[in-house]
Amino acid sequence: MMQPPDLPDIEQQIAIICQRHGCEPHRLLQILIDVQEMYCFIPPEAITFIARHLNLPRVNVEGAAGFYSFLSLEPAGRYRVLFSDNVTDRMLGNEELMRHFCNRLWLEPGKVSEDGLISTNFTSCTGMCDQGPTALINGWPVTRLSKERIDLIADLILSKSPVSDWPSTLFEVNDNIRRTDRLLGEPFEPGSAIRATLMRGADATLGELKLSRLRGRGGAGYATADKWTACRDSEGTARYIVCNADEGEPGTFKDRVLLNRYADMVFEGMTVGARLLGSTKGFLYLRGEYQYLLKKLEEVLARRCEARLLGTDILGEPGFDFDIEIHLGAGAYICGEESALIESLEGRRGKPRNRPPYPAQHGYLDQPTVVNNVETFACSAMIAVHGGKWFGETGTWESSGSKILSIAGDCTLPGIYEYPFGVSVREILQDCAAEEAYAVQVGGPSGILVSWKEFERSISFDDLPTAGAFTIFGRGRDILEAVRNYAHFFAHESCGFCTPCRVGTQLQKKLVDKIADGHGTASDLEELKHLGHLMRTMSHCGLGHTAPNPVLDMLEKFPGAYEQKLTSLSFEPAFDLDAALATARRITGRDDPWAHLP
Amino acid sequence: MTSTITIDGKTVPFTEGQTIMDAALAAKVYIPHLCHDPEFKPHGSCKLCVVEANGRNVTSCTMPASPDMVVINDTPELNEDRRALVQMLFVEGNHICPACEATGNCQLQAAGYYLRMQSPHFMHFYPPRRVDASHPDIFLDLNRCILCELCVRASRDIDKKNVFGISGRGIDSHLAVNSESGRLGDTDMAVTDKAAHVCPTGAILIKRKGYTVPIGQRIFDQKTLREFHLEQQKRVESEDGPDGG
């Protein structure tokens, strides 16, 4: 493993990195990711030099570096092991594996080993729920963790073997495609959608998109043709096409599979969009957790350039120029929100913008911008090839086409399932062999918790809208523990900009913990409802609006999940005096009766 | 051309480009707020100014007014939610009103009075936060910072110095200082800077000014937050001419 270079060279090293990115302030996040990789953290001197090279205030560089989870202002270990902490990882025993790992290596979560070799911690869902538990080791996903695999990893780290030399079986990521339909089932020939668009013409293809009734697959379900038309009709000096591959919703992993196996379809959808809107520049915003796909995706882009499906005069059409650049994220769920994603693309903290104006008018660099989900672009490519009528024949009137679901949790066959919209939860549960399902979280933590009484409900924009997560809880699972995991997730991922979300998600987390720890009372339930109302109605963006969903759904649908944990008192303090003495007891090595409060 | 909106049934004129807040303040209709100051670019983070416009909750300091918009502002429900937001700001930081030099001049405290806050209600976070006394003339006490970014905006847009920024994320978001040491004393901030005088709480204090105005004669000992903010608006209007800039 490469030793971190000596800090005296740092000015030169930073200059090289900055120049590699053209000293472009919009590439700040990409520069910071490179610096993190080189030094295992972002040294203060690096921040100073980057600011100088990019001509930015130092505090802006520090602010960006401080925002993203995968960037670290304190030294991290040369081996950085991040255990995925989605509820499905929990169900598969990630906590026990983390303990085992820490015991083997004499570690404490969140701390760097004394020799600076290793650091470990939990991280939000890494999008491998169908093959968990997972960890990211120096950015590389290791799937299907077991005690044996943890032991092997510990040995490899102790022998200081470079991660690139580790056995490739550790890093195997499967696609697990179990059911296909219109999108994944039809063969797709690269170039076919662009050819069809050029033949038909841009306006006619936009007409097909309208006819298809395609709605955005990111969850919100805005009509794609309307979004694209608004962008086309907005004034600007340039137009941008952005593919949102920041698949951060815990339990979702279908974009990972689309990018791994159907990248041509996705890039082609973006290129069709470019033709329709007159855009020459596109971005794929790839979540940091999927960095392992970067090289492969860049190869696809290079191949498409060679085949004249990207670049200048695409397929010989004069003036049809379009390039796609991949931008990496660095561990921030909020960057899935389109305006936060644009801020991040511009090299800033991923803070959602004030709206209006919307990205279709003022997006990237204040120019008209379309931001769509990976699956939406794949659908657009297929619509360009087969037409809007073909697409609209499946699904329902309000929700046309098919939906790719990422199914995980208590079922025998986790993986990717493509269904026509309108499919019932019950049918899905049968297909993936979920024998004793008790609850399903549809759409991840920001979605809807569905109880066994509602399994006839259907996946569609007017019943159960979803970006793709479908997490199954079998009988015997503790719903309160799942909700607790989600509450912690939102508290960790709130960007911190607005009061109701920044403070509300923390208060919610503390109250759910209080109940789960057996100190809850009836008044805490009222308080959770009150907080939920505040976050829903007063927050700045969707994160705050949806953060109370799992808690409120549990209170409404699963009273049994928390009732037996409540104490009978009307008030119970959250502060436990005796527990507060635990640190003192540990330091003094005492645990006798006198070291406790009576 | 002037169009109108209605706020709580009252017709309020606005011109193109004005927000609901601009129109309201110009018409002396008060919408409570903390992070907004008519002198600066709107921010929209404290969320005290959330109103219902055409049936949807919006942030009035950033939402452009549009013709015939129907705004609901002064209702017990909205004021109750605003009170809860002020309580949230109190418990997330360390606010020691009786001992704070800013007491009586503090807008957060005044918002508590204005919205009839009787207690912090939520459990206190007691976060460990930094005090920075490195600057010869200015104290920086992050215990009282409510992340309104008024100092960030003042330093960036008026002083042209970028002394402040925000780092961290979520509940760890914090005011950061533009120097390698992170200390205010190592920046080019001057006591005459606008940024030294916009803090609505006691997070930025001028040294050697303690109790020059006795308690009982301070701003909010004399007037409510509503009166203070409406006067602030009037002052900006008279400086910028009738259009308010």
mmCIF file of N, CA and C in Angstrom, chain A residues 44-46 48 57-60 62-69 73 330-334 349 351 354-356 358 491-504 506-507 510-511 514 527 530-531 533-535 537-540 574, chain B residues 42-50 56-59 62-64 77-78 80-82 84-89 91-92 121-125 146-147 149 161-174 176-182:
data_model
loop_
_atom_site.group_PDB
_atom_site.id
_atom_site.type_symbol
_atom_site.label_atom_id
_atom_site.label_comp_id
_atom_site.label_asym_id
_atom_site.label_seq_id
_atom_site.Cartn_x
_atom_site.Cartn_y
_atom_site.Cartn_z
ATOM 1 N N PRO A 44 -5.610 20.374 6.574
ATOM 2 C CA PRO A 44 -5.915 21.811 6.543
ATOM 3 C C PRO A 44 -5.098 22.566 5.496
ATOM 4 N N GLU A 45 -3.830 22.136 5.317
ATOM 5 C CA GLU A 45 -2.997 22.806 4.312
ATOM 6 C C GLU A 45 -3.594 22.606 2.924
ATOM 7 N N ALA A 46 -4.141 21.412 2.695
ATOM 8 C CA ALA A 46 -4.729 21.131 1.382
ATOM 9 C C ALA A 46 -5.880 22.098 1.124
ATOM 10 N N THR A 48 -6.244 25.083 2.253
ATOM 11 C CA THR A 48 -5.674 26.397 1.945
ATOM 12 C C THR A 48 -5.189 26.460 0.494
ATOM 13 N N PRO A 57 -12.858 31.485 -1.511
ATOM 14 C CA PRO A 57 -12.579 31.705 -0.090
ATOM 15 C C PRO A 57 -12.295 30.368 0.582
ATOM 16 N N ARG A 58 -11.295 30.353 1.436
ATOM 17 C CA ARG A 58 -10.916 29.109 2.106
ATOM 18 C C ARG A 58 -12.104 28.474 2.814
ATOM 19 N N VAL A 59 -12.926 29.318 3.417
ATOM 20 C CA VAL A 59 -14.046 28.806 4.209
ATOM 21 C C VAL A 59 -15.061 28.058 3.321
ATOM 22 N N ASN A 60 -15.137 28.403 2.059
ATOM 23 C CA ASN A 60 -16.040 27.674 1.153
ATOM 24 C C ASN A 60 -15.528 26.274 0.880
ATOM 25 N N GLU A 62 -13.533 24.592 2.908
ATOM 26 C CA GLU A 62 -13.706 23.873 4.171
ATOM 27 C C GLU A 62 -15.161 23.451 4.346
ATOM 28 N N GLY A 63 -16.079 24.338 3.977
ATOM 29 C CA GLY A 63 -17.503 24.049 4.110
ATOM 30 C C GLY A 63 -17.918 22.874 3.253
ATOM 31 N N ALA A 64 -17.401 22.805 2.035
ATOM 32 C CA ALA A 64 -17.730 21.677 1.154
ATOM 33 C C ALA A 64 -17.113 20.399 1.712
ATOM 34 N N ALA A 65 -15.858 20.490 2.148
ATOM 35 C CA ALA A 65 -15.178 19.301 2.675
ATOM 36 C C ALA A 65 -15.882 18.792 3.935
ATOM 37 N N GLY A 66 -16.439 19.705 4.708
ATOM 38 C CA GLY A 66 -17.086 19.322 5.962
ATOM 39 C C GLY A 66 -18.468 18.721 5.780
ATOM 40 N N PHE A 67 -19.005 18.825 4.571
ATOM 41 C CA PHE A 67 -20.398 18.428 4.349
ATOM 42 C C PHE A 67 -20.555 16.948 4.030
ATOM 43 N N TYR A 68 -19.603 16.383 3.288
ATOM 44 C CA TYR A 68 -19.785 15.038 2.739
ATOM 45 C C TYR A 68 -19.184 13.966 3.647
ATOM 46 N N SER A 69 -19.963 12.902 3.873
ATOM 47 C CA SER A 69 -19.557 11.848 4.822
ATOM 48 C C SER A 69 -18.243 11.174 4.457
ATOM 49 N N LEU A 73 -12.132 15.523 7.688
ATOM 50 C CA LEU A 73 -11.216 16.616 8.046
ATOM 51 C C LEU A 73 -10.187 16.157 9.075
ATOM 52 N N ALA A 330 -20.097 12.043 -2.626
ATOM 53 C CA ALA A 330 -19.173 11.621 -1.559
ATOM 54 C C ALA A 330 -19.936 11.354 -0.261
ATOM 55 N N GLY A 331 -21.073 10.671 -0.401
ATOM 56 C CA GLY A 331 -21.783 10.264 0.812
ATOM 57 C C GLY A 331 -22.685 11.340 1.364
ATOM 58 N N ALA A 332 -23.730 11.684 0.616
ATOM 59 C CA ALA A 332 -24.726 12.646 1.110
ATOM 60 C C ALA A 332 -26.062 12.327 0.448
ATOM 61 N N TYR A 333 -26.965 11.756 1.232
ATOM 62 C CA TYR A 333 -28.296 11.366 0.741
ATOM 63 C C TYR A 333 -29.030 12.551 0.137
ATOM 64 N N ILE A 334 -28.846 13.716 0.743
ATOM 65 C CA ILE A 334 -29.599 14.895 0.311
ATOM 66 C C ILE A 334 -29.305 15.249 -1.146
ATOM 67 N N ARG A 349 -21.620 22.710 -1.015
ATOM 68 C CA ARG A 349 -22.349 21.883 -0.062
ATOM 69 C C ARG A 349 -23.685 21.491 -0.690
ATOM 70 N N LYS A 351 -26.829 21.609 -0.453
ATOM 71 C CA LYS A 351 -27.969 22.232 0.234
ATOM 72 C C LYS A 351 -29.074 22.508 -0.781
ATOM 73 N N ASN A 354 -33.606 27.317 -2.726
ATOM 74 C CA ASN A 354 -34.951 27.867 -2.592
ATOM 75 C C ASN A 354 -35.635 27.763 -3.938
ATOM 76 N N ARG A 355 -36.899 27.334 -3.910
ATOM 77 C CA ARG A 355 -37.639 27.227 -5.166
ATOM 78 C C ARG A 355 -38.983 27.902 -5.028
ATOM 79 N N PRO A 356 -39.541 28.552 -6.078
ATOM 80 C CA PRO A 356 -38.913 28.749 -7.378
ATOM 81 C C PRO A 356 -37.675 29.650 -7.287
ATOM 82 N N TYR A 358 -37.252 26.833 -10.494
ATOM 83 C CA TYR A 358 -37.003 25.406 -10.590
ATOM 84 C C TYR A 358 -35.841 25.148 -11.568
ATOM 85 N N ALA A 491 -31.691 11.639 10.795
ATOM 86 C CA ALA A 491 -30.937 12.564 11.642
ATOM 87 C C ALA A 491 -29.510 12.718 11.106
ATOM 88 N N HIS A 492 -28.971 11.629 10.572
ATOM 89 C CA HIS A 492 -27.605 11.666 10.042
ATOM 90 C C HIS A 492 -27.544 12.395 8.708
ATOM 91 N N GLU A 493 -28.617 12.293 7.917
ATOM 92 C CA GLU A 493 -28.567 12.802 6.548
ATOM 93 C C GLU A 493 -29.180 14.185 6.360
ATOM 94 N N SER A 494 -29.837 14.727 7.376
ATOM 95 C CA SER A 494 -30.366 16.088 7.258
ATOM 96 C C SER A 494 -29.210 17.024 6.896
ATOM 97 N N CYS A 495 -29.445 17.920 5.955
ATOM 98 C CA CYS A 495 -28.336 18.793 5.548
ATOM 99 C C CYS A 495 -28.043 19.847 6.609
ATOM 100 N N GLY A 496 -29.028 20.138 7.446
ATOM 101 C CA GLY A 496 -28.805 21.079 8.536
ATOM 102 C C GLY A 496 -29.174 22.500 8.212
ATOM 103 N N PHE A 497 -29.710 22.723 7.027
ATOM 104 C CA PHE A 497 -30.004 24.099 6.620
ATOM 105 C C PHE A 497 -31.180 24.683 7.394
ATOM 106 N N CYS A 498 -32.305 23.983 7.452
ATOM 107 C CA CYS A 498 -33.483 24.595 8.085
ATOM 108 C C CYS A 498 -33.755 24.024 9.474
ATOM 109 N N THR A 499 -34.331 24.867 10.312
ATOM 110 C CA THR A 499 -34.557 24.515 11.711
ATOM 111 C C THR A 499 -35.408 23.253 11.894
ATOM 112 N N PRO A 500 -36.596 23.174 11.263
ATOM 113 C CA PRO A 500 -37.464 22.031 11.572
ATOM 114 C C PRO A 500 -36.822 20.687 11.248
ATOM 115 N N CYS A 501 -36.022 20.617 10.199
ATOM 116 C CA CYS A 501 -35.410 19.342 9.826
ATOM 117 C C CYS A 501 -34.154 19.091 10.647
ATOM 118 N N ARG A 502 -33.315 20.110 10.765
ATOM 119 C CA ARG A 502 -32.050 19.927 11.496
ATOM 120 C C ARG A 502 -32.312 19.486 12.932
ATOM 121 N N VAL A 503 -33.217 20.206 13.602
ATOM 122 C CA VAL A 503 -33.483 19.896 15.005
ATOM 123 C C VAL A 503 -34.541 18.799 15.122
ATOM 124 N N GLY A 504 -35.543 18.861 14.237
ATOM 125 C CA GLY A 504 -36.645 17.901 14.323
ATOM 126 C C GLY A 504 -36.190 16.461 14.163
ATOM 127 N N GLN A 506 -33.342 15.232 14.876
ATOM 128 C CA GLN A 506 -32.611 14.844 16.087
ATOM 129 C C GLN A 506 -33.572 14.521 17.219
ATOM 130 N N LEU A 507 -34.567 15.396 17.407
ATOM 131 C CA LEU A 507 -35.528 15.171 18.489
ATOM 132 C C LEU A 507 -36.289 13.866 18.247
ATOM 133 N N LYS A 510 -34.102 10.980 19.182
ATOM 134 C CA LYS A 510 -33.977 10.818 20.630
ATOM 135 C C LYS A 510 -35.246 10.217 21.242
ATOM 136 N N LEU A 511 -36.404 10.640 20.721
ATOM 137 C CA LEU A 511 -37.660 10.123 21.273
ATOM 138 C C LEU A 511 -37.862 8.654 20.916
ATOM 139 N N LYS A 514 -35.698 6.710 23.085
ATOM 140 C CA LYS A 514 -36.223 6.688 24.458
ATOM 141 C C LYS A 514 -37.285 5.594 24.590
ATOM 142 N N GLU A 527 -45.744 13.736 21.362
ATOM 143 C CA GLU A 527 -44.643 14.595 20.941
ATOM 144 C C GLU A 527 -44.141 14.185 19.550
ATOM 145 N N HIS A 530 -46.518 15.582 17.047
ATOM 146 C CA HIS A 530 -46.310 17.028 16.974
ATOM 147 C C HIS A 530 -45.081 17.344 16.116
ATOM 148 N N LEU A 531 -43.995 16.625 16.376
ATOM 149 C CA LEU A 531 -42.764 16.827 15.601
ATOM 150 C C LEU A 531 -42.980 16.475 14.132
ATOM 151 N N HIS A 533 -45.686 16.610 12.442
ATOM 152 C CA HIS A 533 -46.446 17.699 11.812
ATOM 153 C C HIS A 533 -45.525 18.875 11.477
ATOM 154 N N LEU A 534 -44.659 19.234 12.416
ATOM 155 C CA LEU A 534 -43.751 20.372 12.191
ATOM 156 C C LEU A 534 -42.801 20.119 11.022
ATOM 157 N N MET A 535 -42.231 18.924 10.985
ATOM 158 C CA MET A 535 -41.282 18.619 9.910
ATOM 159 C C MET A 535 -41.995 18.594 8.561
ATOM 160 N N THR A 537 -44.733 20.146 7.616
ATOM 161 C CA THR A 537 -45.307 21.399 7.121
ATOM 162 C C THR A 537 -44.308 22.542 7.043
ATOM 163 N N MET A 538 -43.209 22.489 7.806
ATOM 164 C CA MET A 538 -42.329 23.655 7.876
ATOM 165 C C MET A 538 -40.969 23.444 7.210
ATOM 166 N N SER A 539 -40.633 22.205 6.820
ATOM 167 C CA SER A 539 -39.274 21.954 6.330
ATOM 168 C C SER A 539 -39.037 22.536 4.938
ATOM 169 N N HIS A 540 -37.759 22.657 4.630
ATOM 170 C CA HIS A 540 -37.300 23.287 3.396
ATOM 171 C C HIS A 540 -37.469 22.376 2.191
ATOM 172 N N ALA A 574 -35.920 11.692 30.106
ATOM 173 C CA ALA A 574 -35.040 11.077 29.114
ATOM 174 C C ALA A 574 -33.641 10.923 29.694
ATOM 175 N N PRO B 42 -32.399 37.079 0.585
ATOM 176 C CA PRO B 42 -33.162 36.162 1.442
ATOM 177 C C PRO B 42 -32.496 34.802 1.548
ATOM 178 N N HIS B 43 -32.766 34.127 2.667
ATOM 179 C CA HIS B 43 -32.071 32.894 2.985
ATOM 180 C C HIS B 43 -33.037 31.737 3.158
ATOM 181 N N GLY B 44 -34.050 31.935 3.997
ATOM 182 C CA GLY B 44 -35.112 30.930 4.119
ATOM 183 C C GLY B 44 -34.760 29.743 4.977
ATOM 184 N N SER B 45 -33.916 29.919 6.009
ATOM 185 C CA SER B 45 -33.523 28.749 6.790
ATOM 186 C C SER B 45 -34.251 28.620 8.125
ATOM 187 N N CYS B 46 -34.624 29.755 8.761
ATOM 188 C CA CYS B 46 -35.191 29.616 10.107
ATOM 189 C C CYS B 46 -36.605 29.071 10.068
ATOM 190 N N LYS B 47 -37.318 29.353 8.979
ATOM 191 C CA LYS B 47 -38.674 28.864 8.713
ATOM 192 C C LYS B 47 -39.753 29.475 9.622
ATOM 193 N N LEU B 48 -39.392 30.491 10.404
ATOM 194 C CA LEU B 48 -40.416 31.169 11.190
ATOM 195 C C LEU B 48 -41.444 31.850 10.291
ATOM 196 N N CYS B 49 -41.007 32.244 9.112
ATOM 197 C CA CYS B 49 -41.884 33.040 8.242
ATOM 198 C C CYS B 49 -42.726 32.180 7.314
ATOM 199 N N VAL B 50 -42.779 30.876 7.578
ATOM 200 C CA VAL B 50 -43.628 30.022 6.732
ATOM 201 C C VAL B 50 -45.085 30.477 6.859
ATOM 202 N N ARG B 56 -50.837 26.142 0.224
ATOM 203 C CA ARG B 56 -49.582 25.406 0.408
ATOM 204 C C ARG B 56 -48.660 26.171 1.343
ATOM 205 N N ASN B 57 -47.945 25.465 2.184
ATOM 206 C CA ASN B 57 -46.997 26.149 3.060
ATOM 207 C C ASN B 57 -45.768 26.579 2.271
ATOM 208 N N VAL B 58 -45.405 27.838 2.376
ATOM 209 C CA VAL B 58 -44.225 28.350 1.675
ATOM 210 C C VAL B 58 -43.429 29.264 2.604
ATOM 211 N N THR B 59 -42.176 29.441 2.283
ATOM 212 C CA THR B 59 -41.300 30.327 3.054
ATOM 213 C C THR B 59 -41.473 31.740 2.508
ATOM 214 N N THR B 62 -38.653 33.923 0.774
ATOM 215 C CA THR B 62 -38.057 33.550 -0.511
ATOM 216 C C THR B 62 -39.102 33.350 -1.605
ATOM 217 N N MET B 63 -40.369 33.244 -1.230
ATOM 218 C CA MET B 63 -41.387 32.944 -2.238
ATOM 219 C C MET B 63 -41.846 34.237 -2.924
ATOM 220 N N PRO B 64 -41.677 34.321 -4.252
ATOM 221 C CA PRO B 64 -42.142 35.507 -4.952
ATOM 222 C C PRO B 64 -43.664 35.649 -4.821
ATOM 223 N N GLU B 77 -52.555 28.452 14.723
ATOM 224 C CA GLU B 77 -51.828 27.233 14.340
ATOM 225 C C GLU B 77 -50.416 27.562 13.873
ATOM 226 N N LEU B 78 -50.316 28.539 12.949
ATOM 227 C CA LEU B 78 -48.990 28.892 12.435
ATOM 228 C C LEU B 78 -48.119 29.471 13.543
ATOM 229 N N GLU B 80 -48.266 28.795 16.653
ATOM 230 C CA GLU B 80 -47.871 27.701 17.543
ATOM 231 C C GLU B 80 -46.678 26.947 16.941
ATOM 232 N N ASP B 81 -46.736 26.712 15.634
ATOM 233 C CA ASP B 81 -45.604 26.047 14.966
ATOM 234 C C ASP B 81 -44.356 26.921 15.028
ATOM 235 N N ARG B 82 -44.531 28.222 14.869
ATOM 236 C CA ARG B 82 -43.373 29.137 14.946
ATOM 237 C C ARG B 82 -42.769 29.115 16.336
ATOM 238 N N ALA B 84 -42.771 26.596 18.298
ATOM 239 C CA ALA B 84 -42.013 25.344 18.407
ATOM 240 C C ALA B 84 -40.656 25.470 17.717
ATOM 241 N N LEU B 85 -40.603 26.206 16.615
ATOM 242 C CA LEU B 85 -39.313 26.402 15.930
ATOM 243 C C LEU B 85 -38.351 27.199 16.804
ATOM 244 N N VAL B 86 -38.881 28.222 17.481
ATOM 245 C CA VAL B 86 -38.026 29.006 18.380
ATOM 246 C C VAL B 86 -37.541 28.124 19.530
ATOM 247 N N GLN B 87 -38.438 27.278 20.018
ATOM 248 C CA GLN B 87 -38.031 26.357 21.090
ATOM 249 C C GLN B 87 -36.935 25.414 20.597
ATOM 250 N N MET B 88 -37.053 24.981 19.346
ATOM 251 C CA MET B 88 -36.013 24.108 18.772
ATOM 252 C C MET B 88 -34.669 24.823 18.738
ATOM 253 N N LEU B 89 -34.699 26.102 18.338
ATOM 254 C CA LEU B 89 -33.444 26.859 18.278
ATOM 255 C C LEU B 89 -32.850 27.033 19.674
ATOM 256 N N VAL B 91 -33.167 24.875 22.266
ATOM 257 C CA VAL B 91 -32.596 23.651 22.850
ATOM 258 C C VAL B 91 -31.398 23.118 22.070
ATOM 259 N N GLU B 92 -31.284 23.487 20.792
ATOM 260 C CA GLU B 92 -30.144 22.932 20.037
ATOM 261 C C GLU B 92 -28.838 23.635 20.404
ATOM 262 N N HIS B 121 -39.553 23.569 26.339
ATOM 263 C CA HIS B 121 -40.399 22.431 25.980
ATOM 264 C C HIS B 121 -39.609 21.171 25.584
ATOM 265 N N PHE B 122 -38.739 21.271 24.594
ATOM 266 C CA PHE B 122 -37.997 20.087 24.152
ATOM 267 C C PHE B 122 -36.801 19.843 25.070
ATOM 268 N N MET B 123 -36.246 18.620 24.984
ATOM 269 C CA MET B 123 -35.076 18.348 25.812
ATOM 270 C C MET B 123 -33.849 19.074 25.245
ATOM 271 N N HIS B 124 -33.071 19.648 26.161
ATOM 272 C CA HIS B 124 -31.873 20.390 25.748
ATOM 273 C C HIS B 124 -30.813 19.464 25.164
ATOM 274 N N PHE B 125 -30.093 19.950 24.167
ATOM 275 C CA PHE B 125 -29.015 19.150 23.563
ATOM 276 C C PHE B 125 -27.686 19.352 24.301
ATOM 277 N N ILE B 146 -27.479 30.553 15.685
ATOM 278 C CA ILE B 146 -28.677 29.871 15.188
ATOM 279 C C ILE B 146 -28.586 29.610 13.685
ATOM 280 N N LEU B 147 -27.412 29.733 13.094
ATOM 281 C CA LEU B 147 -27.158 29.409 11.686
ATOM 282 C C LEU B 147 -28.012 30.208 10.706
ATOM 283 N N GLU B 149 -26.984 32.735 9.149
ATOM 284 C CA GLU B 149 -26.047 33.144 8.095
ATOM 285 C C GLU B 149 -26.125 34.630 7.756
ATOM 286 N N LYS B 161 -15.531 40.360 2.280
ATOM 287 C CA LYS B 161 -14.387 39.715 2.950
ATOM 288 C C LYS B 161 -14.525 38.216 3.122
ATOM 289 N N ASN B 162 -15.734 37.695 3.036
ATOM 290 C CA ASN B 162 -15.939 36.249 3.230
ATOM 291 C C ASN B 162 -15.298 35.724 4.504
ATOM 292 N N VAL B 163 -15.518 36.420 5.594
ATOM 293 C CA VAL B 163 -14.926 35.965 6.855
ATOM 294 C C VAL B 163 -15.607 34.694 7.367
ATOM 295 N N PHE B 164 -16.893 34.522 7.029
ATOM 296 C CA PHE B 164 -17.640 33.387 7.592
ATOM 297 C C PHE B 164 -18.169 32.449 6.523
ATOM 298 N N GLY B 165 -18.387 31.233 6.939
ATOM 299 C CA GLY B 165 -19.043 30.234 6.097
ATOM 300 C C GLY B 165 -19.651 29.184 7.004
ATOM 301 N N ILE B 166 -20.247 28.154 6.392
ATOM 302 C CA ILE B 166 -20.829 27.072 7.189
ATOM 303 C C ILE B 166 -20.085 25.792 6.841
ATOM 304 N N SER B 167 -19.732 25.036 7.864
ATOM 305 C CA SER B 167 -19.162 23.713 7.633
ATOM 306 C C SER B 167 -19.958 22.688 8.429
ATOM 307 N N GLY B 168 -19.585 21.430 8.294
ATOM 308 C CA GLY B 168 -20.328 20.370 8.978
ATOM 309 C C GLY B 168 -21.653 20.111 8.292
ATOM 310 N N ARG B 169 -22.382 19.151 8.811
ATOM 311 C CA ARG B 169 -23.675 18.814 8.218
ATOM 312 C C ARG B 169 -24.669 18.498 9.322
ATOM 313 N N GLY B 170 -25.948 18.667 8.998
ATOM 314 C CA GLY B 170 -27.005 18.315 9.942
ATOM 315 C C GLY B 170 -26.832 19.064 11.246
ATOM 316 N N ILE B 171 -26.987 18.348 12.353
ATOM 317 C CA ILE B 171 -26.896 18.989 13.662
ATOM 318 C C ILE B 171 -25.462 19.442 13.935
ATOM 319 N N ASP B 172 -24.493 18.920 13.192
ATOM 320 C CA ASP B 172 -23.100 19.356 13.345
ATOM 321 C C ASP B 172 -22.761 20.568 12.481
ATOM 322 N N SER B 173 -23.728 21.094 11.757
ATOM 323 C CA SER B 173 -23.477 22.321 10.986
ATOM 324 C C SER B 173 -23.014 23.406 11.949
ATOM 325 N N HIS B 174 -22.026 24.152 11.539
ATOM 326 C CA HIS B 174 -21.546 25.211 12.418
ATOM 327 C C HIS B 174 -20.920 26.331 11.603
ATOM 328 N N ALA B 176 -18.150 28.572 10.362
ATOM 329 C CA ALA B 176 -16.707 28.375 10.226
ATOM 330 C C ALA B 176 -16.080 29.710 9.823
ATOM 331 N N VAL B 177 -14.831 29.858 10.181
ATOM 332 C CA VAL B 177 -14.129 31.131 9.987
ATOM 333 C C VAL B 177 -13.070 30.956 8.906
ATOM 334 N N ASN B 178 -12.893 31.984 8.111
ATOM 335 C CA ASN B 178 -12.017 31.912 6.939
ATOM 336 C C ASN B 178 -10.541 32.087 7.290
ATOM 337 N N SER B 179 -10.020 31.149 8.078
ATOM 338 C CA SER B 179 -8.576 31.182 8.337
ATOM 339 C C SER B 179 -8.125 29.757 8.607
ATOM 340 N N GLU B 180 -6.849 29.516 8.378
ATOM 341 C CA GLU B 180 -6.345 28.150 8.514
ATOM 342 C C GLU B 180 -6.481 27.658 9.948
ATOM 343 N N SER B 181 -6.287 28.567 10.898
ATOM 344 C CA SER B 181 -6.399 28.193 12.305
ATOM 345 C C SER B 181 -7.857 28.048 12.723
ATOM 346 N N GLY B 182 -8.760 28.597 11.907
ATOM 347 C CA GLY B 182 -10.171 28.598 12.276
ATOM 348 C C GLY B 182 -10.506 29.666 13.300
#
